[in-house]
Amino acid sequence: MNRPPSPFVSVPHSFLADFVSRSFIAVGLTGESARFLADCLVINDLRGVFSHGTRLAIYYVRQFKRGDLNPRPSVRVLTETKATIRLDGDGGLGYFPANQAAEWISSRAKEEGVAAAVTSHHGHIGAAGLYARIAVQRHLISFVTSGHQLSLEPAMPLLSDAGGSPICFAIPARNKPPIVLDFAATGEVIEQVFHFAPGLFFRALGLGAVCQTVGGFLSGLPARPRPPSSPFKGASQGAFLLAVDPARFLALDEFLNQVDDYIAQVERLQPAPGYEKSHLPGGIEWDREHLWRHEGVPVGPNHLASLQALSIKTGVALPF
């Protein structure tokens, strides 16, 4: 779980967005694409999802400079029906096709009741919640996940089945923060808890398998590696996005009121040890975003070091 750093310096989110955007422009992105990508990373910082915030910018810049990713991709539609779409990311980062897919399914789900998208031939999509929240803003239920090209060997640990695939379930509310369960399906921490929480370990294993099959295989990434068909070797990921209109099953007002009431009841429960308030998933991030937009993003030592490395790599001066 992402926790606020200590010690830290508070940095206005606009400073971060401007610096990261100019850094992306320096390695070939258009101004529009650079700003969009920077805003995606900054919103994660504002929500306290530091693992997928601006500290990732140096990683992406290195991929662009090595030629592993296309800095100016042209996303294109491969197939489209009334309720499904497949998008090709043209070897760029996955943020661009995933965002386009999220907008498309949100519009079509309102018309058809349900809509799904698959994206392929791209790099990292970042936090899955970025795209699930697009649907939630239109009072839709959403599910988003991603898979990547596997290269499994017998000596590898069992949780290599999907690596750290992102997964997000999002449910709209009326006046309360939406329920947004946004996390990595597997990871090193899960492996470490096997001996005292085997149930948690196997749940993570199963979630990873789901991410890989729908986010990877459906996007054209096979279970066994094959010769690359793209000059961009970083374009080894895919994504799956789903949006459902709850109004097709229950009057929307009633559904949203029920979600609000549920959240309100949970907020009155006793907090988890070490926490001051009780939240459902997404509640803490909601509070952080509204607070840190005014107080600034808390940037810790490791985060700052990654931004300094970005400045050296791109020649763009840090504004703080």
PDB file of C-alpha atoms in Angstrom:
ATOM      1  CA  MET A   1       0.000   0.000   0.000  1.00  0.00           C
ATOM      2  CA  ASN A   2       1.246   3.503  -0.825  1.00  0.00           C
ATOM      3  CA  ARG A   3       1.851   5.564   2.309  1.00  0.00           C
ATOM      4  CA  PRO A   4       2.785   9.264   2.549  1.00  0.00           C
ATOM      5  CA  PRO A   5       6.589   9.610   2.761  1.00  0.00           C
ATOM      6  CA  SER A   6       8.544  10.848   5.741  1.00  0.00           C
ATOM      7  CA  PRO A   7      10.383  13.169   5.506  1.00  0.00           C
ATOM      8  CA  PHE A   8       8.955  15.077   2.549  1.00  0.00           C
ATOM      9  CA  VAL A   9       8.704  18.450   0.859  1.00  0.00           C
ATOM     10  CA  SER A  10       5.329  19.736  -0.344  1.00  0.00           C
ATOM     11  CA  VAL A  11       5.334  20.519  -4.066  1.00  0.00           C
ATOM     12  CA  PRO A  12       2.395  22.191  -5.873  1.00  0.00           C
ATOM     13  CA  HIS A  13       0.860  19.706  -8.300  1.00  0.00           C
ATOM     14  CA  SER A  14       1.055  22.297 -11.088  1.00  0.00           C
ATOM     15  CA  PHE A  15       4.865  22.435 -10.669  1.00  0.00           C
ATOM     16  CA  LEU A  16       5.099  18.669 -11.022  1.00  0.00           C
ATOM     17  CA  ALA A  17       2.827  18.579 -14.070  1.00  0.00           C
ATOM     18  CA  ASP A  18       4.745  21.359 -15.838  1.00  0.00           C
ATOM     19  CA  PHE A  19       8.163  19.830 -15.150  1.00  0.00           C
ATOM     20  CA  VAL A  20       7.197  16.315 -16.197  1.00  0.00           C
ATOM     21  CA  SER A  21       5.366  17.567 -19.286  1.00  0.00           C
ATOM     22  CA  ARG A  22       8.412  19.552 -20.458  1.00  0.00           C
ATOM     23  CA  SER A  23      10.595  16.506 -19.778  1.00  0.00           C
ATOM     24  CA  PHE A  24       8.434  14.362 -22.064  1.00  0.00           C
ATOM     25  CA  ILE A  25       8.505  17.013 -24.779  1.00  0.00           C
ATOM     26  CA  ALA A  26      12.314  16.955 -24.540  1.00  0.00           C
ATOM     27  CA  VAL A  27      12.348  13.288 -25.607  1.00  0.00           C
ATOM     28  CA  GLY A  28       9.980  13.669 -28.546  1.00  0.00           C
ATOM     29  CA  LEU A  29       6.382  13.652 -27.341  1.00  0.00           C
ATOM     30  CA  THR A  30       3.991  16.247 -28.697  1.00  0.00           C
ATOM     31  CA  GLY A  31       2.901  18.969 -26.314  1.00  0.00           C
ATOM     32  CA  GLU A  32      -0.617  17.535 -26.070  1.00  0.00           C
ATOM     33  CA  SER A  33       0.566  13.987 -25.408  1.00  0.00           C
ATOM     34  CA  ALA A  34       3.201  15.144 -22.924  1.00  0.00           C
ATOM     35  CA  ARG A  35       0.681  17.129 -20.917  1.00  0.00           C
ATOM     36  CA  PHE A  36      -1.846  14.297 -20.916  1.00  0.00           C
ATOM     37  CA  LEU A  37       0.760  11.813 -19.695  1.00  0.00           C
ATOM     38  CA  ALA A  38       2.082  14.215 -17.050  1.00  0.00           C
ATOM     39  CA  ASP A  39      -1.459  14.838 -15.781  1.00  0.00           C
ATOM     40  CA  CYS A  40      -2.039  11.083 -15.477  1.00  0.00           C
ATOM     41  CA  LEU A  41       1.075  10.708 -13.324  1.00  0.00           C
ATOM     42  CA  VAL A  42       0.310  13.754 -11.191  1.00  0.00           C
ATOM     43  CA  ILE A  43      -3.244  12.627 -10.433  1.00  0.00           C
ATOM     44  CA  ASN A  44      -1.775   9.407  -9.071  1.00  0.00           C
ATOM     45  CA  ASP A  45       0.582  11.417  -6.866  1.00  0.00           C
ATOM     46  CA  LEU A  46      -2.357  13.504  -5.648  1.00  0.00           C
ATOM     47  CA  ARG A  47      -4.205  10.327  -4.688  1.00  0.00           C
ATOM     48  CA  GLY A  48      -1.128   8.984  -2.891  1.00  0.00           C
ATOM     49  CA  VAL A  49      -0.524   6.264  -5.505  1.00  0.00           C
ATOM     50  CA  PHE A  50       3.166   7.204  -5.629  1.00  0.00           C
ATOM     51  CA  SER A  51       4.196   3.888  -7.179  1.00  0.00           C
ATOM     52  CA  HIS A  52       2.404   4.998 -10.369  1.00  0.00           C
ATOM     53  CA  GLY A  53       2.999   8.729 -10.153  1.00  0.00           C
ATOM     54  CA  THR A  54       5.681  11.091 -11.418  1.00  0.00           C
ATOM     55  CA  ARG A  55       8.496   8.919 -10.097  1.00  0.00           C
ATOM     56  CA  LEU A  56       7.771   6.693 -13.143  1.00  0.00           C
ATOM     57  CA  ALA A  57       8.623   9.513 -15.571  1.00  0.00           C
ATOM     58  CA  ILE A  58      12.347   8.708 -15.582  1.00  0.00           C
ATOM     59  CA  TYR A  59      11.558   5.083 -16.419  1.00  0.00           C
ATOM     60  CA  TYR A  60       9.424   6.130 -19.399  1.00  0.00           C
ATOM     61  CA  VAL A  61      12.007   8.667 -20.608  1.00  0.00           C
ATOM     62  CA  ARG A  62      14.672   5.967 -20.612  1.00  0.00           C
ATOM     63  CA  GLN A  63      12.402   3.753 -22.725  1.00  0.00           C
ATOM     64  CA  PHE A  64      11.835   6.561 -25.222  1.00  0.00           C
ATOM     65  CA  LYS A  65      15.525   7.420 -25.444  1.00  0.00           C
ATOM     66  CA  ARG A  66      16.469   3.760 -26.011  1.00  0.00           C
ATOM     67  CA  GLY A  67      13.887   3.477 -28.773  1.00  0.00           C
ATOM     68  CA  ASP A  68      11.918   0.841 -26.863  1.00  0.00           C
ATOM     69  CA  LEU A  69       8.711   2.867 -27.207  1.00  0.00           C
ATOM     70  CA  ASN A  70       7.274   5.141 -29.869  1.00  0.00           C
ATOM     71  CA  PRO A  71       7.080   8.732 -28.552  1.00  0.00           C
ATOM     72  CA  ARG A  72       4.511   9.737 -31.190  1.00  0.00           C
ATOM     73  CA  PRO A  73       2.124   6.809 -31.581  1.00  0.00           C
ATOM     74  CA  SER A  74      -1.009   6.911 -33.680  1.00  0.00           C
ATOM     75  CA  VAL A  75      -3.674   4.797 -31.974  1.00  0.00           C
ATOM     76  CA  ARG A  76      -5.877   2.990 -34.485  1.00  0.00           C
ATOM     77  CA  VAL A  77      -9.025   0.894 -34.395  1.00  0.00           C
ATOM     78  CA  LEU A  78      -8.534  -2.754 -35.390  1.00  0.00           C
ATOM     79  CA  THR A  79     -12.129  -3.944 -35.034  1.00  0.00           C
ATOM     80  CA  GLU A  80     -15.325  -2.350 -33.766  1.00  0.00           C
ATOM     81  CA  THR A  81     -18.908  -3.448 -33.095  1.00  0.00           C
ATOM     82  CA  LYS A  82     -21.718  -1.741 -31.204  1.00  0.00           C
ATOM     83  CA  ALA A  83     -20.344  -2.892 -27.849  1.00  0.00           C
ATOM     84  CA  THR A  84     -16.724  -3.947 -28.441  1.00  0.00           C
ATOM     85  CA  ILE A  85     -13.555  -2.386 -29.790  1.00  0.00           C
ATOM     86  CA  ARG A  86      -9.913  -3.396 -30.307  1.00  0.00           C
ATOM     87  CA  LEU A  87      -7.253  -0.700 -30.407  1.00  0.00           C
ATOM     88  CA  ASP A  88      -3.610  -0.821 -31.496  1.00  0.00           C
ATOM     89  CA  GLY A  89      -1.268   1.414 -29.487  1.00  0.00           C
ATOM     90  CA  ASP A  90       1.350   1.744 -32.257  1.00  0.00           C
ATOM     91  CA  GLY A  91       4.257   0.924 -29.954  1.00  0.00           C
ATOM     92  CA  GLY A  92       3.715   3.826 -27.558  1.00  0.00           C
ATOM     93  CA  LEU A  93       2.844   3.925 -23.890  1.00  0.00           C
ATOM     94  CA  GLY A  94      -0.431   2.257 -22.980  1.00  0.00           C
ATOM     95  CA  TYR A  95      -1.939   5.394 -21.445  1.00  0.00           C
ATOM     96  CA  PHE A  96      -3.038   6.642 -24.854  1.00  0.00           C
ATOM     97  CA  PRO A  97      -4.997   3.625 -26.187  1.00  0.00           C
ATOM     98  CA  ALA A  98      -6.305   2.778 -22.713  1.00  0.00           C
ATOM     99  CA  ASN A  99      -7.691   6.288 -22.259  1.00  0.00           C
ATOM    100  CA  GLN A 100      -9.285   6.186 -25.716  1.00  0.00           C
ATOM    101  CA  ALA A 101     -10.757   2.779 -24.907  1.00  0.00           C
ATOM    102  CA  ALA A 102     -12.150   4.007 -21.579  1.00  0.00           C
ATOM    103  CA  GLU A 103     -13.869   6.941 -23.246  1.00  0.00           C
ATOM    104  CA  TRP A 104     -15.306   4.665 -25.941  1.00  0.00           C
ATOM    105  CA  ILE A 105     -16.718   2.018 -23.593  1.00  0.00           C
ATOM    106  CA  SER A 106     -18.176   4.704 -21.328  1.00  0.00           C
ATOM    107  CA  SER A 107     -20.109   6.156 -24.238  1.00  0.00           C
ATOM    108  CA  ARG A 108     -21.204   2.809 -25.673  1.00  0.00           C
ATOM    109  CA  ALA A 109     -22.222   1.309 -22.324  1.00  0.00           C
ATOM    110  CA  LYS A 110     -24.719   4.129 -21.928  1.00  0.00           C
ATOM    111  CA  GLU A 111     -26.219   3.125 -25.282  1.00  0.00           C
ATOM    112  CA  GLU A 112     -25.893  -0.665 -25.138  1.00  0.00           C
ATOM    113  CA  GLY A 113     -25.880  -1.393 -21.402  1.00  0.00           C
ATOM    114  CA  VAL A 114     -22.418  -2.956 -21.508  1.00  0.00           C
ATOM    115  CA  ALA A 115     -19.263  -2.366 -23.541  1.00  0.00           C
ATOM    116  CA  ALA A 116     -15.753  -3.826 -23.580  1.00  0.00           C
ATOM    117  CA  ALA A 117     -12.416  -2.910 -25.123  1.00  0.00           C
ATOM    118  CA  VAL A 118      -9.069  -4.564 -25.680  1.00  0.00           C
ATOM    119  CA  THR A 119      -5.866  -2.628 -26.340  1.00  0.00           C
ATOM    120  CA  SER A 120      -2.631  -4.072 -27.702  1.00  0.00           C
ATOM    121  CA  HIS A 121       0.888  -3.280 -28.952  1.00  0.00           C
ATOM    122  CA  HIS A 122       1.841  -0.768 -26.267  1.00  0.00           C
ATOM    123  CA  GLY A 123       3.799  -0.296 -23.062  1.00  0.00           C
ATOM    124  CA  HIS A 124       2.719   0.324 -19.474  1.00  0.00           C
ATOM    125  CA  ILE A 125      -0.814   1.632 -18.875  1.00  0.00           C
ATOM    126  CA  GLY A 126       0.004   2.909 -15.374  1.00  0.00           C
ATOM    127  CA  ALA A 127      -2.647   2.588 -12.675  1.00  0.00           C
ATOM    128  CA  ALA A 128      -5.795   0.830 -13.876  1.00  0.00           C
ATOM    129  CA  GLY A 129      -7.874   3.232 -11.798  1.00  0.00           C
ATOM    130  CA  LEU A 130      -7.135   6.052 -14.233  1.00  0.00           C
ATOM    131  CA  TYR A 131      -9.444   4.417 -16.763  1.00  0.00           C
ATOM    132  CA  ALA A 132     -12.003   2.867 -14.425  1.00  0.00           C
ATOM    133  CA  ARG A 133     -12.712   6.309 -12.972  1.00  0.00           C
ATOM    134  CA  ILE A 134     -13.611   7.628 -16.435  1.00  0.00           C
ATOM    135  CA  ALA A 135     -16.541   5.219 -16.504  1.00  0.00           C
ATOM    136  CA  VAL A 136     -17.464   5.912 -12.881  1.00  0.00           C
ATOM    137  CA  GLN A 137     -17.831   9.620 -13.672  1.00  0.00           C
ATOM    138  CA  ARG A 138     -20.667   8.595 -16.010  1.00  0.00           C
ATOM    139  CA  HIS A 139     -22.335   6.448 -13.329  1.00  0.00           C
ATOM    140  CA  LEU A 140     -21.042   3.188 -14.790  1.00  0.00           C
ATOM    141  CA  ILE A 141     -19.522   0.163 -13.075  1.00  0.00           C
ATOM    142  CA  SER A 142     -16.084  -0.589 -14.478  1.00  0.00           C
ATOM    143  CA  PHE A 143     -13.398  -3.264 -14.514  1.00  0.00           C
ATOM    144  CA  VAL A 144      -9.902  -2.688 -15.924  1.00  0.00           C
ATOM    145  CA  THR A 145      -6.827  -4.897 -16.034  1.00  0.00           C
ATOM    146  CA  SER A 146      -3.652  -5.387 -18.031  1.00  0.00           C
ATOM    147  CA  GLY A 147      -1.376  -8.253 -19.065  1.00  0.00           C
ATOM    148  CA  HIS A 148       2.107  -8.474 -20.533  1.00  0.00           C
ATOM    149  CA  GLN A 149       4.220 -10.819 -22.589  1.00  0.00           C
ATOM    150  CA  LEU A 150       5.164 -13.779 -20.411  1.00  0.00           C
ATOM    151  CA  SER A 151       8.421 -15.681 -20.540  1.00  0.00           C
ATOM    152  CA  LEU A 152       7.984 -18.379 -17.905  1.00  0.00           C
ATOM    153  CA  GLU A 153      10.765 -20.772 -16.912  1.00  0.00           C
ATOM    154  CA  PRO A 154      10.383 -23.791 -14.582  1.00  0.00           C
ATOM    155  CA  ALA A 155      12.792 -22.333 -12.010  1.00  0.00           C
ATOM    156  CA  MET A 156      10.740 -19.148 -11.590  1.00  0.00           C
ATOM    157  CA  PRO A 157       8.445 -18.671  -8.538  1.00  0.00           C
ATOM    158  CA  LEU A 158       4.750 -19.460  -8.858  1.00  0.00           C
ATOM    159  CA  LEU A 159       3.694 -15.807  -8.657  1.00  0.00           C
ATOM    160  CA  SER A 160       5.526 -15.167 -11.913  1.00  0.00           C
ATOM    161  CA  ASP A 161       2.215 -16.195 -13.506  1.00  0.00           C
ATOM    162  CA  ALA A 162       1.366 -12.525 -14.089  1.00  0.00           C
ATOM    163  CA  GLY A 163       3.950 -10.332 -12.363  1.00  0.00           C
ATOM    164  CA  GLY A 164       2.435  -7.150 -10.961  1.00  0.00           C
ATOM    165  CA  SER A 165      -0.570  -6.817 -13.263  1.00  0.00           C
ATOM    166  CA  PRO A 166      -2.844  -3.886 -12.316  1.00  0.00           C
ATOM    167  CA  ILE A 167      -6.515  -4.483 -11.657  1.00  0.00           C
ATOM    168  CA  CYS A 168      -9.327  -2.109 -10.756  1.00  0.00           C
ATOM    169  CA  PHE A 169     -13.017  -2.409  -9.930  1.00  0.00           C
ATOM    170  CA  ALA A 170     -14.902   0.887  -9.684  1.00  0.00           C
ATOM    171  CA  ILE A 171     -18.477   1.583  -8.580  1.00  0.00           C
ATOM    172  CA  PRO A 172     -20.181   4.975  -8.748  1.00  0.00           C
ATOM    173  CA  ALA A 173     -21.850   6.761  -5.862  1.00  0.00           C
ATOM    174  CA  ARG A 174     -23.984   9.897  -5.753  1.00  0.00           C
ATOM    175  CA  ASN A 175     -22.538  12.180  -3.071  1.00  0.00           C
ATOM    176  CA  LYS A 176     -19.933   9.926  -1.517  1.00  0.00           C
ATOM    177  CA  PRO A 177     -16.550   9.076  -3.069  1.00  0.00           C
ATOM    178  CA  PRO A 178     -16.891   6.254  -5.623  1.00  0.00           C
ATOM    179  CA  ILE A 179     -15.694   2.819  -4.563  1.00  0.00           C
ATOM    180  CA  VAL A 180     -12.399   2.310  -6.411  1.00  0.00           C
ATOM    181  CA  LEU A 181     -10.476  -0.893  -5.686  1.00  0.00           C
ATOM    182  CA  ASP A 182      -7.187  -0.266  -7.518  1.00  0.00           C
ATOM    183  CA  PHE A 183      -4.227  -2.543  -6.836  1.00  0.00           C
ATOM    184  CA  ALA A 184      -1.564  -4.862  -8.211  1.00  0.00           C
ATOM    185  CA  ALA A 185      -2.793  -8.433  -8.451  1.00  0.00           C
ATOM    186  CA  THR A 186       0.515  -9.899  -7.274  1.00  0.00           C
ATOM    187  CA  GLY A 187       3.894  -8.775  -5.992  1.00  0.00           C
ATOM    188  CA  GLU A 188       6.798  -9.417  -3.649  1.00  0.00           C
ATOM    189  CA  VAL A 189       4.775  -8.681  -0.507  1.00  0.00           C
ATOM    190  CA  ILE A 190       2.249 -11.382  -1.390  1.00  0.00           C
ATOM    191  CA  GLU A 191       5.044 -13.927  -1.773  1.00  0.00           C
ATOM    192  CA  GLN A 192       6.363 -13.072   1.678  1.00  0.00           C
ATOM    193  CA  VAL A 193       3.037 -13.767   3.437  1.00  0.00           C
ATOM    194  CA  PHE A 194       2.615 -17.319   2.119  1.00  0.00           C
ATOM    195  CA  HIS A 195       3.609 -19.092   5.342  1.00  0.00           C
ATOM    196  CA  PHE A 196       1.137 -17.260   7.602  1.00  0.00           C
ATOM    197  CA  ALA A 197      -1.576 -16.355   5.058  1.00  0.00           C
ATOM    198  CA  PRO A 198      -1.671 -19.008   2.314  1.00  0.00           C
ATOM    199  CA  GLY A 199      -5.236 -18.050   1.413  1.00  0.00           C
ATOM    200  CA  LEU A 200      -4.107 -14.534   0.518  1.00  0.00           C
ATOM    201  CA  PHE A 201      -1.267 -15.960  -1.557  1.00  0.00           C
ATOM    202  CA  PHE A 202      -3.556 -18.168  -3.640  1.00  0.00           C
ATOM    203  CA  ARG A 203      -6.137 -15.400  -4.092  1.00  0.00           C
ATOM    204  CA  ALA A 204      -3.388 -13.222  -5.525  1.00  0.00           C
ATOM    205  CA  LEU A 205      -2.270 -16.079  -7.747  1.00  0.00           C
ATOM    206  CA  GLY A 206      -5.794 -16.425  -9.127  1.00  0.00           C
ATOM    207  CA  LEU A 207      -6.191 -12.699  -9.682  1.00  0.00           C
ATOM    208  CA  GLY A 208      -2.903 -12.649 -11.564  1.00  0.00           C
ATOM    209  CA  ALA A 209      -4.112 -15.439 -13.822  1.00  0.00           C
ATOM    210  CA  VAL A 210      -7.317 -13.511 -14.588  1.00  0.00           C
ATOM    211  CA  CYS A 211      -5.318 -10.371 -15.419  1.00  0.00           C
ATOM    212  CA  GLN A 212      -3.030 -12.254 -17.749  1.00  0.00           C
ATOM    213  CA  THR A 213      -5.730 -14.168 -19.611  1.00  0.00           C
ATOM    214  CA  VAL A 214      -8.072 -11.251 -20.281  1.00  0.00           C
ATOM    215  CA  GLY A 215      -5.529  -8.416 -20.320  1.00  0.00           C
ATOM    216  CA  GLY A 216      -2.799 -10.359 -22.102  1.00  0.00           C
ATOM    217  CA  PHE A 217      -4.096 -13.223 -24.214  1.00  0.00           C
ATOM    218  CA  LEU A 218      -7.123 -11.305 -25.531  1.00  0.00           C
ATOM    219  CA  SER A 219      -4.785  -8.529 -26.647  1.00  0.00           C
ATOM    220  CA  GLY A 220      -2.720 -10.961 -28.707  1.00  0.00           C
ATOM    221  CA  LEU A 221       0.093 -11.686 -26.250  1.00  0.00           C
ATOM    222  CA  PRO A 222       0.638 -15.481 -26.187  1.00  0.00           C
ATOM    223  CA  ALA A 223       1.545 -17.573 -23.156  1.00  0.00           C
ATOM    224  CA  ARG A 224       4.901 -18.357 -24.758  1.00  0.00           C
ATOM    225  CA  PRO A 225       7.128 -15.652 -26.269  1.00  0.00           C
ATOM    226  CA  ARG A 226       7.452 -15.509 -30.029  1.00  0.00           C
ATOM    227  CA  PRO A 227       9.616 -13.402 -32.333  1.00  0.00           C
ATOM    228  CA  PRO A 228       8.603  -9.727 -31.979  1.00  0.00           C
ATOM    229  CA  SER A 229       6.547  -8.241 -34.782  1.00  0.00           C
ATOM    230  CA  SER A 230       7.206  -4.649 -33.669  1.00  0.00           C
ATOM    231  CA  PRO A 231      10.411  -2.574 -33.671  1.00  0.00           C
ATOM    232  CA  PHE A 232       9.350  -1.247 -30.247  1.00  0.00           C
ATOM    233  CA  LYS A 233      10.346  -3.969 -27.809  1.00  0.00           C
ATOM    234  CA  GLY A 234       8.748  -2.104 -24.908  1.00  0.00           C
ATOM    235  CA  ALA A 235       5.343  -2.556 -26.540  1.00  0.00           C
ATOM    236  CA  SER A 236       4.753  -5.848 -24.758  1.00  0.00           C
ATOM    237  CA  GLN A 237       1.518  -5.154 -22.911  1.00  0.00           C
ATOM    238  CA  GLY A 238      -2.216  -5.181 -23.480  1.00  0.00           C
ATOM    239  CA  ALA A 239      -5.328  -4.225 -21.533  1.00  0.00           C
ATOM    240  CA  PHE A 240      -8.964  -5.178 -21.071  1.00  0.00           C
ATOM    241  CA  LEU A 241     -11.633  -2.650 -20.081  1.00  0.00           C
ATOM    242  CA  LEU A 242     -15.300  -3.247 -19.279  1.00  0.00           C
ATOM    243  CA  ALA A 243     -18.135  -0.842 -18.457  1.00  0.00           C
ATOM    244  CA  VAL A 244     -21.639  -1.804 -17.276  1.00  0.00           C
ATOM    245  CA  ASP A 245     -24.640   0.484 -16.850  1.00  0.00           C
ATOM    246  CA  PRO A 246     -26.282  -0.331 -13.483  1.00  0.00           C
ATOM    247  CA  ALA A 247     -29.443   1.417 -14.668  1.00  0.00           C
ATOM    248  CA  ARG A 248     -30.162  -1.634 -16.854  1.00  0.00           C
ATOM    249  CA  PHE A 249     -30.764  -3.662 -13.664  1.00  0.00           C
ATOM    250  CA  LEU A 250     -31.995  -1.161 -11.084  1.00  0.00           C
ATOM    251  CA  ALA A 251     -33.218   2.428 -11.217  1.00  0.00           C
ATOM    252  CA  LEU A 252     -30.048   4.529 -11.228  1.00  0.00           C
ATOM    253  CA  ASP A 253     -31.205   6.811  -8.409  1.00  0.00           C
ATOM    254  CA  GLU A 254     -31.945   3.833  -6.193  1.00  0.00           C
ATOM    255  CA  PHE A 255     -28.601   2.215  -6.958  1.00  0.00           C
ATOM    256  CA  LEU A 256     -26.592   5.381  -6.273  1.00  0.00           C
ATOM    257  CA  ASN A 257     -28.527   6.041  -3.056  1.00  0.00           C
ATOM    258  CA  GLN A 258     -27.878   2.495  -1.882  1.00  0.00           C
ATOM    259  CA  VAL A 259     -24.140   2.879  -2.552  1.00  0.00           C
ATOM    260  CA  ASP A 260     -24.080   6.195  -0.676  1.00  0.00           C
ATOM    261  CA  ASP A 261     -25.910   4.676   2.279  1.00  0.00           C
ATOM    262  CA  TYR A 262     -23.556   1.694   2.326  1.00  0.00           C
ATOM    263  CA  ILE A 263     -20.494   3.946   2.331  1.00  0.00           C
ATOM    264  CA  ALA A 264     -21.992   6.074   5.109  1.00  0.00           C
ATOM    265  CA  GLN A 265     -22.584   2.976   7.246  1.00  0.00           C
ATOM    266  CA  VAL A 266     -19.012   1.788   6.708  1.00  0.00           C
ATOM    267  CA  GLU A 267     -17.640   5.209   7.658  1.00  0.00           C
ATOM    268  CA  ARG A 268     -19.259   4.799  11.073  1.00  0.00           C
ATOM    269  CA  LEU A 269     -17.511   1.481  11.727  1.00  0.00           C
ATOM    270  CA  GLN A 270     -14.398   1.230  13.919  1.00  0.00           C
ATOM    271  CA  PRO A 271     -11.262   2.119  11.907  1.00  0.00           C
ATOM    272  CA  ALA A 272      -8.600  -0.446  11.088  1.00  0.00           C
ATOM    273  CA  PRO A 273      -5.629  -0.434  13.499  1.00  0.00           C
ATOM    274  CA  GLY A 274      -3.393   2.544  12.820  1.00  0.00           C
ATOM    275  CA  TYR A 275      -6.037   4.548  10.950  1.00  0.00           C
ATOM    276  CA  GLU A 276      -8.191   7.437  12.112  1.00  0.00           C
ATOM    277  CA  LYS A 277     -11.165   6.865   9.791  1.00  0.00           C
ATOM    278  CA  SER A 278     -12.999   3.964   8.206  1.00  0.00           C
ATOM    279  CA  HIS A 279     -13.067   3.906   4.412  1.00  0.00           C
ATOM    280  CA  LEU A 280     -14.088   1.672   1.573  1.00  0.00           C
ATOM    281  CA  PRO A 281     -11.533   1.365  -1.280  1.00  0.00           C
ATOM    282  CA  GLY A 282     -10.930   4.740  -2.891  1.00  0.00           C
ATOM    283  CA  GLY A 283     -11.988   6.785   0.123  1.00  0.00           C
ATOM    284  CA  ILE A 284      -8.482   7.492   1.410  1.00  0.00           C
ATOM    285  CA  GLU A 285      -7.311   8.445  -2.076  1.00  0.00           C
ATOM    286  CA  TRP A 286     -10.310  10.762  -2.477  1.00  0.00           C
ATOM    287  CA  ASP A 287      -9.457  12.577   0.764  1.00  0.00           C
ATOM    288  CA  ARG A 288      -5.788  12.869  -0.176  1.00  0.00           C
ATOM    289  CA  GLU A 289      -6.519  14.303  -3.593  1.00  0.00           C
ATOM    290  CA  HIS A 290      -8.748  17.048  -2.219  1.00  0.00           C
ATOM    291  CA  LEU A 291      -6.265  17.910   0.551  1.00  0.00           C
ATOM    292  CA  TRP A 292      -3.064  17.801  -1.496  1.00  0.00           C
ATOM    293  CA  ARG A 293      -4.481  19.903  -4.329  1.00  0.00           C
ATOM    294  CA  HIS A 294      -4.327  22.744  -1.808  1.00  0.00           C
ATOM    295  CA  GLU A 295      -1.353  21.727   0.348  1.00  0.00           C
ATOM    296  CA  GLY A 296       0.900  20.254  -2.342  1.00  0.00           C
ATOM    297  CA  VAL A 297       2.094  16.727  -3.100  1.00  0.00           C
ATOM    298  CA  PRO A 298       4.373  15.257  -0.403  1.00  0.00           C
ATOM    299  CA  VAL A 299       7.563  14.340  -2.256  1.00  0.00           C
ATOM    300  CA  GLY A 300       9.857  12.011  -0.310  1.00  0.00           C
ATOM    301  CA  PRO A 301      13.622  11.463  -0.749  1.00  0.00           C
ATOM    302  CA  ASN A 302      13.351   8.572  -3.250  1.00  0.00           C
ATOM    303  CA  HIS A 303      10.699  10.402  -5.240  1.00  0.00           C
ATOM    304  CA  LEU A 304      12.830  13.545  -5.331  1.00  0.00           C
ATOM    305  CA  ALA A 305      15.864  11.541  -6.446  1.00  0.00           C
ATOM    306  CA  SER A 306      13.889  10.143  -9.392  1.00  0.00           C
ATOM    307  CA  LEU A 307      12.843  13.665 -10.417  1.00  0.00           C
ATOM    308  CA  GLN A 308      16.420  14.885 -10.153  1.00  0.00           C
ATOM    309  CA  ALA A 309      17.522  12.001 -12.377  1.00  0.00           C
ATOM    310  CA  LEU A 310      14.805  13.011 -14.843  1.00  0.00           C
ATOM    311  CA  SER A 311      16.113  16.565 -14.863  1.00  0.00           C
ATOM    312  CA  ILE A 312      19.650  15.370 -15.621  1.00  0.00           C
ATOM    313  CA  LYS A 313      18.427  12.998 -18.326  1.00  0.00           C
ATOM    314  CA  THR A 314      16.307  15.570 -20.180  1.00  0.00           C
ATOM    315  CA  GLY A 315      18.074  18.837 -19.377  1.00  0.00           C
ATOM    316  CA  VAL A 316      14.846  20.308 -17.980  1.00  0.00           C
ATOM    317  CA  ALA A 317      15.448  22.201 -14.726  1.00  0.00           C
ATOM    318  CA  LEU A 318      13.472  21.251 -11.628  1.00  0.00           C
ATOM    319  CA  PRO A 319      11.125  24.125 -10.703  1.00  0.00           C
ATOM    320  CA  PHE A 320      11.493  23.491  -6.959  1.00  0.00           C
TER     321      PHE A 320
END
